[in-house]
């Protein structure tokens, strides 16, 4: 190394077969990411290794977590203009080109995460070997950040596995394990840990021909076929996201369509396309959302807390699924309810979940072994955490707490999944009220990443910290909130849902209301969401919030519930449901002012968000945005409600609220919190 001031991110060894093993181990980091400094050092190593002309080169990672997690996203945020973006992309491309052009066999030895730039680096090697375990994940998830592969990923993946499989991976951003990667031709060998190195060595020594896809896969890149396939890809992408809000997948299709026959031109098209996308609003906001997620992860970082046993009381919709999820994530779980027959359906659901997630019979059996039906509650004594998910009734919960607390271990945490009862109403039943915390999961547990960590006035800081650490250990995102009615997510969601009900009762077709919301970028319209959550549950939460915040519950909602129309679970709500899907009557948008409808829906949500910030339900605006993006799917490309307010302009939005208040009544009265936003330091950046 000629520059000794730069910390080394690589080390090399040459073995008896004259194979160079290049270890990547980014200095001062737990994960390998490819920033400018790392890429430049890699380039210097590749030059030296090329001059050495060894028998072969194996690139591997010294990090426990995995190979390479991708490009350095932190660096993206410092890019000021297109020229700087191009500089970084061209650097990555030229380093990987150098790797691809080496005359001797090259192998990427992959374990754990191999994402984005990591996969692109591996694609520049002649062969790839992946560890055979579910924790090894390969993919090109760049579209999730509003960009697409730029270090030659699309240029090398499409000829390697064929246009259809390659574009599917890149357009969805999904990740696959080693076996799936082998099946499509992305890796050459999948091997258990103990044989990994010898598998890589064998590839170098035998130097078999590099993988070549079958004829059908090769044909999928043909100039005559591409226009046809491109149309299909665009249609598939359009079902998920619009080009206006998420331009990256569409841009990637264009790059492939125009240039797949010509690697050098395609490389440059990749670079130009990303340089255009990276400073766009969507990429900036999606990168922001990525960092919001990191922020939540950071909150659960207390690695000193190592609970092992979880006891869940209440095996209904929530408790059953929470128990299954904890067992899936490796905890020993006992599941209690009033009678064995109440636990049986939860056990069946757990089995289904394990089958879907774990696939292999041995792993499914082992997970089932970790989940014990326990109607007598024998697991309480050994539990590190007791999660209560019984009926939403404060007195029933209090009497349960009185009964179980004497049996709990000293230091064990009691977590309630209550969705509406302030913790102060429950903690009085406990000898040690400081051990009570809210762990508010969302339905369905296996899909919803967010868990609100509800801190009551007596919850100790230690218990709150442990609850956040546990939430991370079950691979969920903890959001600390105060114990105020509705906490954060339901409180902000409810005015939006209620406005949808008002609109519907005024005669706006449900499908039009939903379209107005999905056009804004919500993953599902409010009417369909209410039906999916259950109208009885919506009514219950709405009534609690109405009581505390002096709001009105629409009569239409009460009437539907009184008639037994509860939504999806009863087959009928605002919509009729067939095979679990809402049947939406065709409604033409012409004649409807969709912008007005969107405004009414979204402004009520934004107004409540401003109120929650003012009241300190969460400690800052970023946490509020994180909560709404991960708890409700609030249009991620807008970066969260508060960020959206700053982007559009707080003053203008407040004006719109004032106009609506004049027109439609006091439910639109702007919260006093808007004032502080005009002067606050938060900006749209
Ligand atoms: P559920 O009615 O499906 O299940 C409750 C279960 O608790 C029943 O199986 C019942 O037999 C059992 N149970 C009642 N008292 C018990 C006791 N003393 N000992 C043992 N088991 C007892 O209710 P769900 O929907 O699962 O709700 C549970 C909690 O989770 C509630 O506090 C609710 O507010 C909260 N929640 C519900 C959400 C939802 O979407 N359903 C979302 C988030 C929180």
XYZ file of C-alpha atoms and ligand atoms in Angstrom:
729
model
C 0.000 0.000 0.000
C 1.421 3.342 -0.966
C -0.896 5.458 1.171
C -0.352 4.500 4.800
C -2.667 7.153 6.258
C -5.765 5.371 4.917
C -7.001 2.535 7.150
C -6.784 -0.828 5.397
C -10.106 -2.364 4.444
C -8.587 -5.479 2.885
C -5.978 -8.083 3.671
C -4.554 -10.714 1.384
C -2.963 -14.126 1.733
C -1.506 -16.354 -0.962
C -1.815 -20.105 -0.373
C 0.337 -23.048 -1.483
C -1.623 -23.365 -4.738
C -0.723 -19.757 -5.526
C -4.330 -18.667 -5.054
C -4.771 -15.159 -3.630
C -7.462 -14.822 -0.951
C -8.570 -11.212 -0.769
C -10.427 -10.559 2.484
C -12.671 -7.523 2.715
C -12.993 -6.188 6.251
C -14.025 -2.524 6.284
C -12.138 -0.758 9.056
C -14.199 0.432 12.023
C -17.469 -1.019 10.718
C -19.586 -4.072 11.520
C -20.678 -4.420 7.907
C -18.831 -4.120 4.610
C -20.127 -1.347 2.383
C -18.561 -0.031 -0.800
C -17.740 3.660 -0.540
C -15.161 5.595 -2.542
C -12.332 4.795 -0.145
C -13.020 1.045 -0.155
C -13.400 0.978 -3.941
C -10.103 2.799 -4.430
C -8.303 0.417 -2.118
C -9.862 -2.542 -3.910
C -8.610 -1.099 -7.169
C -5.041 -0.899 -5.854
C -5.212 -4.517 -4.657
C -6.571 -5.700 -7.997
C -3.708 -3.957 -9.807
C -1.151 -5.644 -7.566
C -2.822 -9.036 -7.857
C -2.998 -8.712 -11.648
C 0.743 -8.018 -11.708
C 1.354 -11.030 -9.450
C -0.580 -13.229 -11.934
C -1.638 -15.926 -9.435
C -3.444 -19.182 -10.180
C -6.672 -17.524 -9.141
C -8.355 -15.008 -6.845
C -10.993 -15.630 -4.178
C -12.762 -12.615 -2.659
C -14.338 -13.191 0.747
C -15.482 -11.211 3.765
C -14.127 -11.307 7.298
C -17.334 -9.891 8.740
C -19.549 -12.269 10.627
C -22.714 -10.621 9.301
C -22.007 -11.207 5.671
C -20.215 -10.477 2.446
C -21.054 -6.917 1.349
C -24.292 -5.089 2.206
C -24.081 -2.775 -0.813
C -22.850 0.664 -1.723
C -22.280 3.209 1.041
C -25.675 4.895 1.265
C -24.324 7.549 3.621
C -22.126 8.676 0.751
C -25.162 9.024 -1.534
C -26.533 11.731 0.719
C -23.374 13.803 0.227
C -23.599 13.748 -3.564
C -24.367 17.334 -4.597
C -24.971 17.077 -8.321
C -25.047 14.842 -11.365
C -21.312 15.215 -12.014
C -20.450 13.928 -8.536
C -22.910 11.066 -8.928
C -21.325 10.079 -12.239
C -17.862 10.228 -10.696
C -18.805 7.692 -8.009
C -20.627 5.390 -10.423
C -17.794 5.450 -12.952
C -15.318 4.635 -10.196
C -17.322 1.540 -9.159
C -17.767 0.476 -12.770
C -14.083 0.795 -13.607
C -12.976 -1.194 -10.515
C -15.434 -3.985 -11.294
C -14.367 -3.933 -14.960
C -10.777 -4.454 -13.830
C -11.943 -7.436 -11.763
C -13.974 -8.867 -14.656
C -11.024 -8.566 -17.029
C -8.527 -10.524 -14.904
C -7.151 -13.379 -16.953
C -7.177 -15.983 -14.155
C -10.210 -17.567 -12.419
C -11.939 -15.327 -9.877
C -14.432 -16.458 -7.230
C -16.727 -14.547 -4.871
C -17.180 -16.550 -1.662
C -20.499 -15.401 -0.242
C -21.987 -15.742 3.220
C -24.753 -13.693 4.846
C -25.848 -10.481 3.140
C -24.682 -9.963 -0.413
C -26.698 -7.027 -1.663
C -26.538 -4.280 -4.273
C -22.889 -3.398 -4.878
C -21.918 -6.681 -3.164
C -23.848 -8.719 -5.721
C -22.451 -6.523 -8.494
C -18.915 -7.225 -7.294
C -19.671 -10.945 -7.231
C -21.062 -10.690 -10.766
C -17.733 -9.290 -11.925
C -16.089 -12.550 -10.728
C -16.085 -15.575 -13.009
C -17.717 -17.799 -10.327
C -19.820 -17.404 -7.202
C -20.012 -19.786 -4.230
C -22.725 -19.200 -1.613
C -23.126 -20.596 1.876
C -26.126 -22.890 2.207
C -28.258 -21.339 4.947
C -31.355 -19.115 5.118
C -29.227 -16.217 6.424
C -27.360 -15.956 3.131
C -29.291 -13.505 0.978
C -28.378 -12.258 -2.475
C -30.111 -9.499 -4.341
C -30.104 -6.158 -6.075
C -32.567 -4.149 -3.954
C -31.573 -0.720 -5.305
C -35.110 0.072 -6.544
C -36.134 0.251 -2.907
C -33.909 3.287 -2.607
C -35.301 4.876 -5.747
C -32.350 3.922 -7.950
C -31.257 0.753 -9.787
C -27.987 -1.198 -10.074
C -25.203 1.042 -11.317
C -21.903 -0.806 -10.918
C -22.624 -3.039 -13.904
C -25.257 -5.114 -12.116
C -27.856 -5.086 -14.871
C -25.182 -5.392 -17.568
C -23.795 -8.621 -16.065
C -26.872 -10.206 -14.511
C -29.096 -10.152 -17.600
C -26.761 -12.259 -19.794
C -25.905 -14.547 -16.857
C -29.423 -15.649 -15.885
C -31.536 -14.297 -18.772
C -33.616 -11.134 -19.038
C -36.746 -12.434 -17.343
C -35.121 -13.742 -14.167
C -32.661 -10.877 -13.924
C -35.269 -8.171 -14.406
C -37.587 -9.856 -11.919
C -34.861 -9.704 -9.254
C -33.937 -6.108 -9.990
C -37.455 -4.745 -10.485
C -38.818 -6.201 -7.272
C -35.609 -5.749 -5.276
C -36.341 -9.042 -3.515
C -33.549 -11.174 -2.110
C -32.982 -14.897 -2.540
C -30.992 -17.522 -0.657
C -28.097 -19.557 -2.031
C -30.221 -22.443 -3.290
C -32.596 -20.152 -5.160
C -29.609 -18.287 -6.566
C -28.124 -21.578 -7.761
C -31.403 -22.543 -9.393
C -31.440 -19.411 -11.545
C -27.712 -19.536 -12.273
C -26.658 -16.570 -10.155
C -24.309 -18.752 -8.116
C -22.334 -21.777 -9.303
C -22.022 -23.722 -6.058
C -24.005 -23.745 -2.798
C -22.122 -25.297 0.038
C -22.306 -25.725 3.811
C -19.921 -23.587 5.821
C -17.327 -26.319 6.321
C -16.825 -26.908 2.588
C -16.991 -23.294 1.434
C -13.300 -22.658 1.040
C -12.596 -25.976 -0.638
C -15.477 -25.332 -3.059
C -13.895 -22.009 -4.027
C -10.435 -23.576 -4.318
C -11.817 -26.366 -6.561
C -13.359 -23.827 -8.920
C -10.026 -22.045 -9.293
C -8.065 -25.259 -9.810
C -10.550 -26.890 -12.204
C -11.516 -23.640 -13.958
C -14.716 -24.997 -15.544
C -16.448 -22.844 -18.187
C -18.350 -19.944 -16.635
C -22.123 -20.396 -16.271
C -24.094 -20.039 -19.484
C -27.876 -19.820 -19.343
C -30.137 -22.167 -21.301
C -31.362 -21.120 -24.737
C -34.728 -19.782 -23.540
C -32.994 -17.513 -21.030
C -30.525 -16.328 -23.657
C -33.361 -15.586 -26.055
C -35.074 -13.390 -23.501
C -32.364 -10.780 -24.100
C -32.729 -10.888 -27.889
C -33.435 -7.592 -29.630
C -36.663 -8.932 -31.133
C -37.968 -10.243 -27.822
C -37.056 -7.326 -25.585
C -39.773 -4.867 -26.710
C -42.383 -7.499 -25.978
C -40.980 -8.365 -22.581
C -40.416 -4.715 -21.707
C -44.142 -4.131 -22.137
C -44.894 -7.034 -19.796
C -42.382 -5.755 -17.213
C -43.873 -2.275 -17.334
C -47.346 -3.686 -16.779
C -46.161 -5.743 -13.813
C -44.366 -2.794 -12.261
C -47.380 -0.540 -12.856
C -49.478 -2.877 -10.702
C -47.233 -2.027 -7.759
C -46.022 1.522 -8.304
C -46.597 4.452 -10.638
C -43.836 5.851 -12.842
C -44.489 9.336 -11.527
C -43.831 8.311 -7.917
C -41.265 5.543 -8.483
C -39.347 6.196 -11.734
C -36.399 3.828 -11.070
C -37.850 0.470 -12.183
C -39.181 2.076 -15.351
C -35.783 3.626 -16.056
C -34.125 0.236 -15.615
C -36.493 -1.373 -18.121
C -35.545 1.357 -20.610
C -31.823 0.811 -20.105
C -32.209 -2.903 -20.740
C -34.607 -2.475 -23.654
C -32.330 -0.063 -25.499
C -28.887 -1.413 -24.743
C -28.911 -5.071 -23.669
C -27.018 -6.038 -26.834
C -24.152 -3.727 -26.143
C -22.426 -4.031 -22.731
C -20.328 -0.851 -22.933
C -23.257 1.276 -23.982
C -25.433 -0.381 -21.364
C -22.873 0.418 -18.659
C -22.897 4.071 -19.600
C -26.702 4.077 -19.840
C -26.836 2.560 -16.331
C -24.557 5.324 -15.047
C -26.430 8.184 -16.733
C -29.786 6.831 -15.609
C -28.781 6.552 -11.943
C -27.052 9.909 -11.922
C -30.406 11.351 -12.980
C -32.386 9.417 -10.394
C -30.173 9.812 -7.366
C -30.858 13.500 -6.772
C -34.561 13.137 -7.586
C -37.153 13.573 -4.849
C -38.112 9.891 -4.756
C -34.584 8.595 -4.223
C -33.864 11.299 -1.647
C -36.977 10.423 0.313
C -36.499 6.669 0.066
C -32.926 7.089 1.274
C -34.328 9.159 4.112
C -36.730 6.302 4.936
C -33.768 3.912 4.924
C -32.074 6.063 7.571
C -35.296 6.350 9.570
C -35.311 2.570 9.685
C -31.690 2.578 10.847
C -32.660 5.045 13.562
C -35.364 2.710 14.877
C -32.962 -0.234 14.732
C -30.426 1.758 16.704
C -32.975 2.275 19.499
C -33.069 -1.478 20.076
C -29.330 -1.960 20.245
C -28.998 -2.986 23.916
C -27.074 -6.199 23.296
C -26.580 -6.860 27.021
C -30.229 -7.890 27.335
C -30.615 -11.549 26.354
C -34.100 -12.857 27.157
C -34.805 -16.481 26.314
C -38.280 -17.406 27.465
C -41.453 -15.611 26.401
C -44.899 -16.317 27.802
C -47.926 -15.024 25.871
C -51.363 -14.808 27.481
C -54.309 -14.689 25.081
C -54.125 -16.903 22.001
C -56.503 -14.850 19.862
C -55.781 -12.924 16.672
C -52.874 -11.020 18.159
C -51.504 -13.193 20.972
C -51.463 -16.317 18.802
C -49.561 -14.586 16.032
C -47.171 -12.806 18.408
C -46.314 -16.138 20.043
C -45.693 -17.772 16.655
C -43.537 -14.888 15.504
C -41.381 -15.009 18.661
C -40.906 -18.785 18.230
C -39.984 -18.258 14.574
C -37.289 -15.829 15.706
C -35.759 -18.411 18.033
C -37.421 -17.770 21.413
C -38.896 -20.481 23.632
C -42.535 -19.525 23.887
C -45.414 -20.769 26.005
C -48.924 -19.756 24.914
C -51.740 -19.487 27.417
C -55.483 -19.066 27.016
C -58.551 -20.002 28.955
C -58.843 -23.484 27.434
C -56.790 -25.746 25.130
C -59.350 -25.413 22.359
C -58.699 -21.677 22.227
C -54.999 -22.306 21.676
C -55.383 -24.935 18.941
C -56.206 -22.511 16.075
C -53.146 -20.416 16.972
C -50.937 -23.509 16.824
C -52.305 -24.288 13.363
C -51.620 -20.769 12.170
C -48.102 -21.005 13.608
C -47.454 -24.185 11.653
C -48.557 -22.480 8.451
C -46.276 -19.532 9.162
C -43.275 -21.777 9.862
C -43.937 -23.748 6.682
C -44.041 -20.584 4.628
C -40.968 -19.031 6.201
C -38.725 -21.985 6.979
C -39.631 -24.440 4.197
C -37.415 -27.305 5.427
C -39.199 -29.958 7.569
C -36.500 -30.153 10.250
C -36.556 -26.401 10.802
C -40.372 -26.382 10.932
C -40.415 -29.141 13.563
C -37.760 -27.376 15.625
C -39.754 -24.134 15.542
C -42.940 -25.990 16.563
C -40.966 -27.497 19.453
C -40.183 -23.995 20.666
C -43.907 -23.121 20.870
C -45.742 -24.783 23.770
C -49.506 -24.686 24.285
C -49.828 -23.933 27.986
C -53.399 -23.275 29.097
C -52.470 -23.479 32.791
C -49.773 -20.853 32.463
C -46.880 -22.993 33.690
C -44.506 -20.890 31.587
C -45.088 -17.730 33.672
C -42.496 -18.683 36.296
C -39.603 -19.068 33.873
C -40.531 -16.265 31.452
C -38.216 -13.301 30.954
C -41.050 -11.494 29.211
C -44.779 -12.019 29.683
C -46.847 -10.578 26.835
C -50.500 -10.015 27.618
C -52.899 -9.986 24.647
C -56.282 -10.734 26.209
C -59.591 -8.904 25.739
C -59.434 -5.134 25.559
C -60.989 -4.614 28.980
C -59.080 -2.776 31.685
C -60.667 -4.627 34.611
C -60.090 -8.055 33.060
C -56.465 -7.116 32.388
C -55.962 -5.765 35.941
C -57.327 -8.895 37.546
C -55.045 -11.029 35.378
C -52.029 -8.915 36.450
C -52.895 -9.351 40.149
C -52.975 -13.074 39.633
C -49.784 -13.489 37.624
C -47.401 -10.934 39.131
C -46.563 -12.992 42.237
C -45.575 -15.861 39.941
C -43.299 -13.826 37.689
C -39.503 -13.975 38.031
C -37.834 -10.977 39.644
C -36.772 -8.698 36.800
C -39.218 -10.200 34.303
C -41.056 -7.692 32.121
C -44.813 -7.524 31.731
C -45.779 -6.234 28.278
C -49.319 -5.432 27.239
C -50.515 -5.395 23.657
C -53.400 -3.085 24.501
C -54.312 -0.859 21.594
C -56.123 1.826 23.536
C -55.924 1.570 27.336
C -53.480 4.049 28.908
C -50.916 2.114 30.944
C -51.708 4.209 34.001
C -55.108 2.522 34.156
C -53.444 -0.876 34.330
C -50.258 -0.397 36.322
C -52.149 0.261 39.574
C -52.838 -3.469 39.830
C -49.132 -4.231 40.092
C -46.767 -4.344 43.066
C -44.028 -3.238 40.681
C -45.710 -0.876 38.202
C -42.321 -0.016 36.680
C -42.188 -3.431 35.005
C -45.237 -2.733 32.825
C -44.623 -1.534 29.274
C -46.738 -1.554 26.147
C -45.625 -3.672 23.200
C -48.212 -2.620 20.671
C -48.002 -4.931 17.663
C -50.013 -4.326 14.519
C -52.179 -6.774 12.642
C -51.033 -8.897 10.784
C -48.033 -9.458 13.028
C -45.968 -11.279 10.406
C -46.245 -8.367 7.964
C -46.191 -5.237 10.074
C -42.664 -4.228 10.990
C -43.474 -1.611 13.589
C -44.052 -2.187 17.307
C -44.975 0.809 19.453
C -43.143 0.748 22.767
C -45.629 2.414 25.060
C -44.087 4.127 28.047
C -46.474 4.760 30.906
C -45.654 7.283 33.611
C -44.379 4.482 35.838
C -42.553 2.408 33.200
C -38.862 2.354 34.144
C -36.285 3.423 31.602
C -34.590 0.068 31.906
C -37.781 -1.841 31.117
C -38.431 0.411 28.142
C -34.893 -0.150 26.854
C -35.229 -3.899 27.280
C -38.564 -3.883 25.470
C -36.912 -2.115 22.533
C -34.012 -4.569 22.501
C -36.434 -7.509 22.530
C -38.374 -5.940 19.648
C -35.176 -5.845 17.577
C -34.381 -9.425 18.524
C -37.649 -10.521 16.953
C -36.720 -8.454 13.894
C -39.255 -5.715 14.429
C -38.787 -1.952 14.604
C -39.356 -0.332 18.019
C -40.966 3.108 18.218
C -41.086 4.666 21.701
C -44.335 6.553 22.327
C -46.106 8.030 25.337
C -49.131 6.344 26.833
C -51.723 8.716 25.394
C -54.993 7.544 23.817
C -54.406 5.759 20.509
C -50.629 6.109 21.040
C -49.171 7.398 17.749
C -50.157 5.327 14.732
C -53.851 4.674 15.414
C -54.328 8.209 16.592
C -53.051 9.684 13.329
C -54.706 7.064 11.166
C -58.141 7.438 12.712
C -59.073 10.982 11.506
C -58.073 9.869 8.001
C -60.272 6.769 8.206
C -63.138 8.753 9.695
C -62.928 11.366 6.932
C -63.236 8.507 4.450
C -66.390 7.350 6.218
C -67.805 10.895 6.097
C -67.002 11.156 2.390
C -68.699 7.833 1.761
C -71.802 8.790 3.689
C -71.964 12.025 1.664
C -72.257 9.872 -1.449
C -68.697 9.537 -2.740
C -68.264 5.929 -3.921
C -65.849 3.953 -1.727
C -63.712 3.025 -4.733
C -63.260 6.714 -5.637
C -62.157 7.529 -2.093
C -59.666 4.677 -2.177
C -58.331 5.766 -5.559
C -57.769 9.294 -4.231
C -55.631 7.870 -1.429
C -53.637 5.354 -3.480
C -52.939 8.065 -6.045
C -51.315 10.035 -3.242
C -49.191 6.960 -2.533
C -50.960 5.124 0.281
C -50.573 1.357 -0.144
C -54.297 0.744 0.345
C -57.251 3.111 0.363
C -58.814 4.055 3.731
C -62.158 2.363 3.076
C -60.549 -0.941 2.185
C -58.174 -0.545 5.118
C -61.053 -0.008 7.552
C -62.787 -3.103 6.180
C -59.564 -5.095 6.486
C -58.808 -4.009 10.055
C -62.425 -4.709 11.044
C -65.115 -2.047 11.399
C -65.797 -3.077 15.020
C -62.143 -2.475 15.883
C -62.177 0.864 14.034
C -65.334 1.882 15.854
C -63.860 0.903 19.211
C -60.678 2.941 18.666
C -62.636 5.832 17.138
C -64.937 5.972 20.174
C -62.024 6.050 22.592
C -60.315 8.786 20.628
C -63.551 10.722 20.204
C -64.058 10.683 23.952
C -60.576 12.061 24.634
C -60.342 14.512 21.789
C -63.918 15.698 21.607
C -64.438 14.374 18.092
C -67.418 12.799 16.405
C -67.812 9.195 15.306
C -69.699 9.001 11.992
C -73.160 7.460 12.337
C -72.571 5.398 9.219
C -69.798 3.445 10.963
C -71.969 2.750 13.992
C -74.811 1.569 11.763
C -72.633 -0.842 9.792
C -71.269 -2.425 12.971
C -74.752 -2.628 14.506
C -75.870 -4.533 11.391
C -73.026 -6.998 11.792
C -71.158 -5.679 8.749
C -67.659 -5.809 10.192
C -65.641 -5.812 6.967
C -63.452 -8.579 5.626
C -63.957 -10.916 8.590
C -67.761 -10.963 8.202
C -67.659 -10.900 4.390
C -69.246 -7.476 4.226
C -68.426 -3.961 5.333
C -68.243 -0.968 3.025
C -67.292 -3.510 0.384
C -68.456 -7.070 -0.098
C -65.630 -9.595 0.193
C -65.187 -12.627 -1.998
C -62.422 -15.140 -1.152
C -60.930 -12.544 1.190
C -60.763 -9.862 -1.528
C -62.805 -6.680 -1.671
C -65.127 -6.590 -4.661
C -64.926 -2.990 -5.789
C -67.817 -1.836 -7.950
C -66.502 -0.061 -11.048
C -66.639 3.671 -10.493
C -65.533 6.236 -13.036
C -63.368 9.019 -11.646
C -64.763 11.529 -14.107
C -66.946 14.068 -12.407
C -65.096 13.660 -9.118
C -62.470 16.073 -7.917
C -59.884 13.590 -6.701
C -57.564 16.333 -5.435
C -60.241 17.637 -3.114
C -60.875 14.148 -1.767
C -57.147 13.498 -1.264
C -56.806 16.837 0.509
C -59.590 16.105 2.940
C -58.164 12.690 3.781
C -54.500 13.599 4.006
C -54.880 16.980 5.691
C -56.736 15.443 8.599
C -53.907 12.988 9.022
C -51.260 15.717 8.777
C -53.116 17.900 11.264
C -53.149 15.067 13.802
C -49.454 14.426 13.136
C -48.680 18.066 13.932
C -50.715 17.742 17.125
C -48.768 14.610 18.174
C -45.457 16.411 17.624
C -46.658 19.352 19.702
C -47.788 17.050 22.492
C -44.556 15.059 22.395
C -46.181 11.651 21.738
C -42.864 10.853 20.053
C -39.676 12.697 20.853
C -39.031 14.108 17.390
C -40.436 14.554 13.905
C -38.233 11.844 12.412
C -39.705 9.274 14.781
C -43.169 10.372 13.781
C -42.323 9.897 10.103
C -40.771 6.499 10.827
C -43.862 5.426 12.762
C -46.252 6.344 9.978
C -44.150 4.896 7.168
C -43.546 1.575 8.924
C -46.845 1.420 10.797
C -49.226 2.452 8.009
C -47.188 2.414 4.793
C -47.582 6.215 4.473
C -46.264 6.978 0.959
C -42.553 6.177 1.490
C -41.494 8.241 -1.523
C -42.798 11.294 0.336
C -40.520 10.563 3.289
C -43.237 10.612 6.003
C -45.990 13.065 7.008
C -43.779 15.668 8.684
C -41.265 15.591 5.870
C -44.129 15.963 3.430
C -45.357 19.029 5.333
C -41.911 20.618 5.120
C -41.576 19.742 1.425
C -44.933 21.192 0.420
C -44.836 24.099 2.867
C -46.403 24.244 6.319
C -47.943 27.660 5.745
C -49.708 26.628 2.597
C -51.081 23.454 4.152
C -52.343 25.294 7.169
C -54.139 27.712 4.863
C -55.849 24.781 3.181
C -56.952 23.504 6.572
C -58.384 26.910 7.413
C -60.335 26.905 4.148
C -61.652 23.426 4.864
C -62.600 24.455 8.379
C -64.724 27.268 6.912
C -66.288 24.926 4.419
C -66.703 21.726 6.417
C -66.452 22.429 10.082
C -64.219 22.361 13.089
C -62.729 18.915 12.533
C -60.383 20.719 10.120
C -59.345 23.435 12.602
C -55.532 23.685 12.322
C -53.658 22.519 15.395
C -51.680 25.262 17.201
C -48.559 23.193 16.476
C -48.467 24.442 12.863
C -47.169 27.800 14.095
C -43.936 26.320 15.368
C -43.358 24.562 12.057
C -43.077 27.823 10.154
C -40.036 28.738 12.157
C -38.586 25.339 13.082
C -35.173 24.323 11.786
C -36.567 21.282 9.939
C -36.234 21.576 6.202
C -37.284 19.491 3.286
C -33.693 18.344 2.688
P -59.066 -11.818 20.603
O -60.450 -11.683 21.124
O -58.842 -12.386 19.242
O -58.219 -12.715 21.618
C -58.218 -12.554 22.988
C -57.929 -13.909 23.609
O -57.651 -13.717 24.978
C -59.106 -14.887 23.525
O -58.674 -16.099 22.916
C -59.498 -15.107 24.978
O -59.920 -16.423 25.233
C -58.202 -14.797 25.699
N -58.396 -14.384 27.079
C -59.268 -13.482 27.585
N -59.120 -13.375 28.911
C -58.143 -14.230 29.265
C -57.524 -14.580 30.495
N -57.898 -14.024 31.634
N -56.557 -15.515 30.469
C -56.180 -16.097 29.337
N -56.700 -15.790 28.138
C -57.682 -14.885 28.099
O -58.404 -10.382 20.741
P -57.221 -9.720 19.906
O -57.776 -9.045 18.728
O -56.132 -10.705 19.740
O -56.752 -8.591 20.915
C -55.962 -8.863 22.044
C -55.324 -7.565 22.523
O -54.539 -7.023 21.486
C -56.312 -6.491 22.907
O -55.794 -5.785 23.992
C -56.397 -5.630 21.646
O -56.745 -4.297 21.931
C -54.959 -5.695 21.198
N -54.745 -5.440 19.765
C -55.577 -5.937 18.814
C -55.329 -5.692 17.464
C -56.196 -6.263 16.401
O -56.103 -5.823 15.249
N -57.037 -7.254 16.701
C -54.180 -4.864 17.024
C -53.328 -4.464 18.118
C -53.627 -4.718 19.432
